[in-house]
Short mmCIF file of C-alpha atoms in Angstrom, two decimals:
data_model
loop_
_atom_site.label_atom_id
_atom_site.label_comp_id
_atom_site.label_asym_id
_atom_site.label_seq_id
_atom_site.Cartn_x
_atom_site.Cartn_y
_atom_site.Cartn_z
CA UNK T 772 -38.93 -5.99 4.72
CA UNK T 773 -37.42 -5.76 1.13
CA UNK T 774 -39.23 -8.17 -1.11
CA UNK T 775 -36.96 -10.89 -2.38
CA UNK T 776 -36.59 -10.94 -6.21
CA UNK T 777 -38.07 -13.41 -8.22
CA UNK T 778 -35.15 -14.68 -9.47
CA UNK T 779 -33.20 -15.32 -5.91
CA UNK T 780 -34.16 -18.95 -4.63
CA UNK T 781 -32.86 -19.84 -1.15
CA UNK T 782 -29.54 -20.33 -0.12
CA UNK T 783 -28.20 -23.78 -0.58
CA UNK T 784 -24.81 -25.93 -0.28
CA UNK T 785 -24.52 -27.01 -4.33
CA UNK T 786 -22.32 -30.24 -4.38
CA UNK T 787 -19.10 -29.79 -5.82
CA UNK T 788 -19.98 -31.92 -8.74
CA UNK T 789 -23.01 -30.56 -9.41
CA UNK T 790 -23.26 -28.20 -13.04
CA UNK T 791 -23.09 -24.52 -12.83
CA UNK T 792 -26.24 -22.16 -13.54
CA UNK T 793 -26.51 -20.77 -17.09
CA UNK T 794 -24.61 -17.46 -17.44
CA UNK T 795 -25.49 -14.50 -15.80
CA UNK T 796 -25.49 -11.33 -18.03
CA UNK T 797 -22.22 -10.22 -17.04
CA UNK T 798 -19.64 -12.68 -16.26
CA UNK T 799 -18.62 -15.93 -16.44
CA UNK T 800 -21.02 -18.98 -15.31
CA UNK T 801 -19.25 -19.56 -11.72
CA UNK T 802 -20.34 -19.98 -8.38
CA UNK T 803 -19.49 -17.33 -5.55
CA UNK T 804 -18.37 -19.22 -2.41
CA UNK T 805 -17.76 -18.75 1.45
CA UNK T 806 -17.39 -20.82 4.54
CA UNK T 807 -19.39 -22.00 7.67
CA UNK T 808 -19.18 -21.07 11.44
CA UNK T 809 -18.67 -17.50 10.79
CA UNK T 810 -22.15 -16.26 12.35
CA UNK T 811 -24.03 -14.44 12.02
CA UNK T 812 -22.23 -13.24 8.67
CA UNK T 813 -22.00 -16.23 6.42
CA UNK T 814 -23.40 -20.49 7.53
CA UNK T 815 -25.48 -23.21 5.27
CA UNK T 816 -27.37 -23.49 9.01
CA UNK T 817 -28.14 -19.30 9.08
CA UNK T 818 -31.16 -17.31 7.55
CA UNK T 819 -30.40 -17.22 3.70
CA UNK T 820 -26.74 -18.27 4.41
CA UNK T 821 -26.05 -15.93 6.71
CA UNK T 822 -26.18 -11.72 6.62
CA UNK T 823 -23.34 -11.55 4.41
CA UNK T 824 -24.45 -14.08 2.10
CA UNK T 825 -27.68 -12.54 2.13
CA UNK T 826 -26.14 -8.84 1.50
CA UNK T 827 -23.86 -10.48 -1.70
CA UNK T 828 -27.21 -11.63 -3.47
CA UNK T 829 -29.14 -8.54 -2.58
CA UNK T 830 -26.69 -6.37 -4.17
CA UNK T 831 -26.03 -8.56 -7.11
CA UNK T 832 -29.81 -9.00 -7.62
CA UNK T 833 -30.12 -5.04 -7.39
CA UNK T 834 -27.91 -5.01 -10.91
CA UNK T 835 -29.56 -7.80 -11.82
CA UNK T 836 -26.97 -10.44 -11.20
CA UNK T 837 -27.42 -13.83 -10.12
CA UNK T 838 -24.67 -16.54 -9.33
CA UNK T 839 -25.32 -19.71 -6.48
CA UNK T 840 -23.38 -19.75 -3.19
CA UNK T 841 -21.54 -22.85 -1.91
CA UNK T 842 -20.12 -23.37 0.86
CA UNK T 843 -16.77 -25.13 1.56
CA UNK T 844 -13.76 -24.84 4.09
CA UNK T 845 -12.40 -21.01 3.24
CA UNK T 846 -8.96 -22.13 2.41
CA UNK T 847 -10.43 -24.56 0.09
CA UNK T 848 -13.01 -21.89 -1.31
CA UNK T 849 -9.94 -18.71 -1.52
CA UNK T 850 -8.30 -21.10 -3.28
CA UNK T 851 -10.45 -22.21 -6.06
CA UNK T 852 -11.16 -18.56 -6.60
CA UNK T 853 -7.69 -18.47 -7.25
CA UNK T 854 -7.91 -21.26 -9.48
CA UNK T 855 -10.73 -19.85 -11.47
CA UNK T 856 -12.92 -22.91 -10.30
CA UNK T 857 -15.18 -19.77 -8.82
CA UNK T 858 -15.60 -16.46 -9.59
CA UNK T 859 -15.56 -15.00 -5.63
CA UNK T 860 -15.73 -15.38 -2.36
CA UNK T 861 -16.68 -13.05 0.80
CA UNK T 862 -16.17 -12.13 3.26
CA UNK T 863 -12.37 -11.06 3.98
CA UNK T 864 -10.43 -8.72 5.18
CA UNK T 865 -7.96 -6.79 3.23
CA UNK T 866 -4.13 -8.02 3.58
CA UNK T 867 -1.68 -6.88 1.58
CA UNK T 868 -1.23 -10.99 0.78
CA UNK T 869 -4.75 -10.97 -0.59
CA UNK T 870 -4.31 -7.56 -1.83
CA UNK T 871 -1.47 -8.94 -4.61
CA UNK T 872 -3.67 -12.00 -5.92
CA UNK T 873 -7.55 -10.43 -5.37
CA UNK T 874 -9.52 -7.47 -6.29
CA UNK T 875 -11.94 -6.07 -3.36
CA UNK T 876 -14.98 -4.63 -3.32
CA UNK T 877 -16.56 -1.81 -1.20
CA UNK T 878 -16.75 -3.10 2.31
CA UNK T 879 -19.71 -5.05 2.89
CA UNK T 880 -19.56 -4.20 6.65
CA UNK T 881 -17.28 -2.36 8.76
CA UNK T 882 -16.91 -4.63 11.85
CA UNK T 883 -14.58 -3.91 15.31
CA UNK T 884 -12.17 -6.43 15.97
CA UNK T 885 -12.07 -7.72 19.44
CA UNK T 886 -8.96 -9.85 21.10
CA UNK T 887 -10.68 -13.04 22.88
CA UNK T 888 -7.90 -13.94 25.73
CA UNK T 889 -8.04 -17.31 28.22
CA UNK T 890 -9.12 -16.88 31.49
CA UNK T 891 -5.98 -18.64 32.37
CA UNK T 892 -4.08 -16.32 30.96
CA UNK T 893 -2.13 -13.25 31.81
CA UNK T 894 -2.35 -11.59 29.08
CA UNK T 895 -3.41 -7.93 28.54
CA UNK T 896 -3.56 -5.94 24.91
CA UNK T 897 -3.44 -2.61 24.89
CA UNK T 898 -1.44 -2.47 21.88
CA UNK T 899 0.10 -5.15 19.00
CA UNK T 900 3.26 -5.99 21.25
CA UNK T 901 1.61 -7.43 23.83
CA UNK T 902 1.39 -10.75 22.00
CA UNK T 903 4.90 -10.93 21.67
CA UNK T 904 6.17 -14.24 23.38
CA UNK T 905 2.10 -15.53 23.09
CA UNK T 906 0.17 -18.10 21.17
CA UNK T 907 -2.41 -16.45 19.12
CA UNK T 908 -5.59 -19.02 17.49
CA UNK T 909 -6.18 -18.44 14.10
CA UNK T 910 -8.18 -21.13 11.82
CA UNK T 911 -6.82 -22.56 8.42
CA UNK T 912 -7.78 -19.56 6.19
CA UNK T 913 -7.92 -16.94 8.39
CA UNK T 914 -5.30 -13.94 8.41
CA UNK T 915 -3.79 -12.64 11.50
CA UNK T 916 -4.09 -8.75 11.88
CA UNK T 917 -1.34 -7.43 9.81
CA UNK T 918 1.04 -6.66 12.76
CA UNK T 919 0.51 -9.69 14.12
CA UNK T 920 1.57 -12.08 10.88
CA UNK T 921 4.79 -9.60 11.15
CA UNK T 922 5.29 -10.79 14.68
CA UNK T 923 4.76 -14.54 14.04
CA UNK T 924 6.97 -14.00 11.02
CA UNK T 925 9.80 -13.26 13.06
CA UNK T 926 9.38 -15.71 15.37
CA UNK T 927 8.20 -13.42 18.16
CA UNK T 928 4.73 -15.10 18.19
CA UNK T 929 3.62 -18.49 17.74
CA UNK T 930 0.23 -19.37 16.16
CA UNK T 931 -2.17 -22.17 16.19
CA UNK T 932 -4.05 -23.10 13.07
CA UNK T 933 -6.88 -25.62 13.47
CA UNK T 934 -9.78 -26.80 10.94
CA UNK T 935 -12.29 -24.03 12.40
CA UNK T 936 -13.34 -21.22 15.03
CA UNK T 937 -15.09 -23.78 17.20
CA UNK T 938 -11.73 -25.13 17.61
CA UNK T 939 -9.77 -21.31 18.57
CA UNK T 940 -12.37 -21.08 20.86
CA UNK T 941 -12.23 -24.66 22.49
CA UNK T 942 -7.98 -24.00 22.96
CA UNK T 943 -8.15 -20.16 24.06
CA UNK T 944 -11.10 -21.51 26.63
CA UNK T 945 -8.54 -24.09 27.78
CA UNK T 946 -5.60 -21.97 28.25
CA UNK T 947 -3.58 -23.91 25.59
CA UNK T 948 -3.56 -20.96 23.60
CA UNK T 949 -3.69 -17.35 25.14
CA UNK T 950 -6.34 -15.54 22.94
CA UNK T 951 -7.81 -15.58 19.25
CA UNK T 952 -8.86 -11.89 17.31
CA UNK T 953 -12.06 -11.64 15.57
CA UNK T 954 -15.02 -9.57 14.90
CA UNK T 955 -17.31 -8.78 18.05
CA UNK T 956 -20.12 -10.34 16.12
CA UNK T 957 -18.57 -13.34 14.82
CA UNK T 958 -17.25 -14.12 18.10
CA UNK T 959 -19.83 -13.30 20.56
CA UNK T 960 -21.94 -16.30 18.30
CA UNK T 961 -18.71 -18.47 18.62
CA UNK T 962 -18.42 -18.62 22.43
CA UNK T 963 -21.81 -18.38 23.11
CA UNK T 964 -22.14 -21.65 20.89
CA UNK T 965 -19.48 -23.44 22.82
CA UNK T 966 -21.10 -22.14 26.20
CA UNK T 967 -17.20 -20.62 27.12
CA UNK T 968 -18.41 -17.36 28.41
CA UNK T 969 -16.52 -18.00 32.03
CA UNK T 970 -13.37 -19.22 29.98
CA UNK T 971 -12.87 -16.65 27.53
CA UNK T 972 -12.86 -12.78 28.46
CA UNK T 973 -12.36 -9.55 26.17
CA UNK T 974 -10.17 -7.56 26.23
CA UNK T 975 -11.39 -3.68 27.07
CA UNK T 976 -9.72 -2.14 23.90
CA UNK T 977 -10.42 -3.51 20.57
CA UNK T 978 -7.72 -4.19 18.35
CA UNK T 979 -9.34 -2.52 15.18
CA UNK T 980 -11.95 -1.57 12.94
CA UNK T 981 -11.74 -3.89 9.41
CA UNK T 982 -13.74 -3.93 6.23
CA UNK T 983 -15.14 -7.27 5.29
CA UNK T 984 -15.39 -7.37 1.34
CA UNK T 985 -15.83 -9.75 -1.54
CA UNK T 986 -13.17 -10.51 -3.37
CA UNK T 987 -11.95 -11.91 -6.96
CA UNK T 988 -8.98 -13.16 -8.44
CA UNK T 989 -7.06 -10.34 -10.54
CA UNK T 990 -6.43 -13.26 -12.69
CA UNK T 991 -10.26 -12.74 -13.94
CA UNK T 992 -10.28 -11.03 -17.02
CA UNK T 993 -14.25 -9.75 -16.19
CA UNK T 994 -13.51 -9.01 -11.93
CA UNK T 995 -13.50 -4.98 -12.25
CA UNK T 996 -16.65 -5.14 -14.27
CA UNK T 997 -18.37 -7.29 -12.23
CA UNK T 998 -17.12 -5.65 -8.79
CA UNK T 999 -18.10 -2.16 -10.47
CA UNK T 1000 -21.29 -4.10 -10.88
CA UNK T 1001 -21.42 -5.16 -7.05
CA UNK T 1002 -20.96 -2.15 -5.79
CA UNK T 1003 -23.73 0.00 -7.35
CA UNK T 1004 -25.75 -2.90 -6.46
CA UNK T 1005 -24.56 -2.05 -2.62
CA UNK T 1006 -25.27 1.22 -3.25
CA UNK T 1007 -28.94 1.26 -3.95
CA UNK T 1008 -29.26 -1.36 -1.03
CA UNK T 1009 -27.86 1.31 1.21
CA UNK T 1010 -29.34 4.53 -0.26
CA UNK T 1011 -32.90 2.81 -0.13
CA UNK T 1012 -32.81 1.47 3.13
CA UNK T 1013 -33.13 -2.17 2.67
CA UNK T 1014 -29.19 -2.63 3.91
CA UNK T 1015 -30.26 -1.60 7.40
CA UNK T 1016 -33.46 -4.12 7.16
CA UNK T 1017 -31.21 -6.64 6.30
CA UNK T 1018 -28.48 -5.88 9.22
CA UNK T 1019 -31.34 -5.48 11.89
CA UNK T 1020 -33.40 -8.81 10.83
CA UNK T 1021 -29.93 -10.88 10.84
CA UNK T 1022 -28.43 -9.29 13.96
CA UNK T 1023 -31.60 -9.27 16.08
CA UNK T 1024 -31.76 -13.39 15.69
CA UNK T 1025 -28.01 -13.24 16.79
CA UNK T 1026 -26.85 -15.04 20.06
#
């Protein structure tokens, strides 16, 4: 198991309030920040936050970087990153929305997307166009898949935006809503948690394969340096073998 550094305390929920840690050496003295019931990747109630979270402060720690993790509703967190109130937040996939206000680091994970459809429903995916005339779940800081924002753009798809996953899951289970998209790990947790495995079915063909990546605002005169940082620290995590430790200890506690 790869040793912790000495300078990496747990994983907590800092209050919003509370004062920042004392600059690290590269960088300004912010917080990173990311969101709850997205397991196993990133939860105050996971292992060390979560394998994401856990991932983000094994890399930083490998350049020897060290910033505290909150944890807040994502829209909130994206947000504030935007603001400059923090200097990141992970994980997220790459939009070309995002793209135009964020810089992105290497992927942290490469994850298949799966589409989660009611058992009440008709539906079938095979491809994008399927949802047309559907109600697709997607949570208050969550992006559809590209083709599918184009599709509710135009009107040809309607969308549902509650608080949180528990709640996409809850409405596709129900049949008010005829499926959600998310990764297969992230959403095997979430139905499994709301016991909905005889309301929800998968579809046979995933929708795609995404990157999930940490990201900070281009607004941030210091975000290339520190993501050049990042990503040699995610480097030697994968070249020495501790990345795979990390992904087989968090995904083997997994529902």
């Amino acid at each position: 198991m790869l040793l912790l550094l000495a300078a990496a305390g747990p994983v907590r929920a800092a209050p919003l309030d509370s004062a920042p840690l004392g600059p690290a050496p590269l960088g300004p003295a912010l917080d990173l920040v990311t969101g709850n019931d997205f397991a196993p990747f990133t939860g105050e109630d996971l292992p060390e936050g979560g394998l994401l979270t856990d991932i983000v402060r094994r890399a930083f720690g490998e350049v020897g970087l060290r910033y505290e993790v909150r944890f807040m509703p994502w829209r909130r967190g994206y947000d504030g990153v935007l603001a400059g109130k923090f200097l990141g937040t992970f994980p997220y996939v790459r939009t070309p929305d995002r793209a135009m206000e964020m810089l992105f680091s290497d992927p942290l994970l490469e994850v298949r997307q799966l589409v989660y459809l009611s058992a009440h429903s008709g539906m079938d995916f095979r491809e994008p166009g399927d949802f047309r005339g559907r109600t697709v779940c997607a949570p208050v800081g969550y992006a559809l898949p590209p083709e599918l924002a184009e599709l509710a753009a135009a009107g040809a798809l309607a969308r549902e935006s509650p608080a949180d996953l528990p709640a996409c899951v809850r409405m596709v289970a129900s049949g008010r809503v005829d499926a959600f998209v998310i990764d297969e790990f992230t959403g095997r947790s979430a139905v499994a948690k709301a016991a909905a495995g005889e309301e929800i079915r998968i579809a046979p063909l995933p929708y795609a394969r995404a990157g999930q990546h940490l990201i900070l605002s281009r607004s941030l005169p210091e975000a290339a340096a520190i993501l050049a940082a990042f990503n040699a620290g995610l480097k030697k995590l994968k070249d020495g073998g501790a990345f795979e430790e990390i992904l087989r200890r968090h995904l083997s506690a997994a529902p």
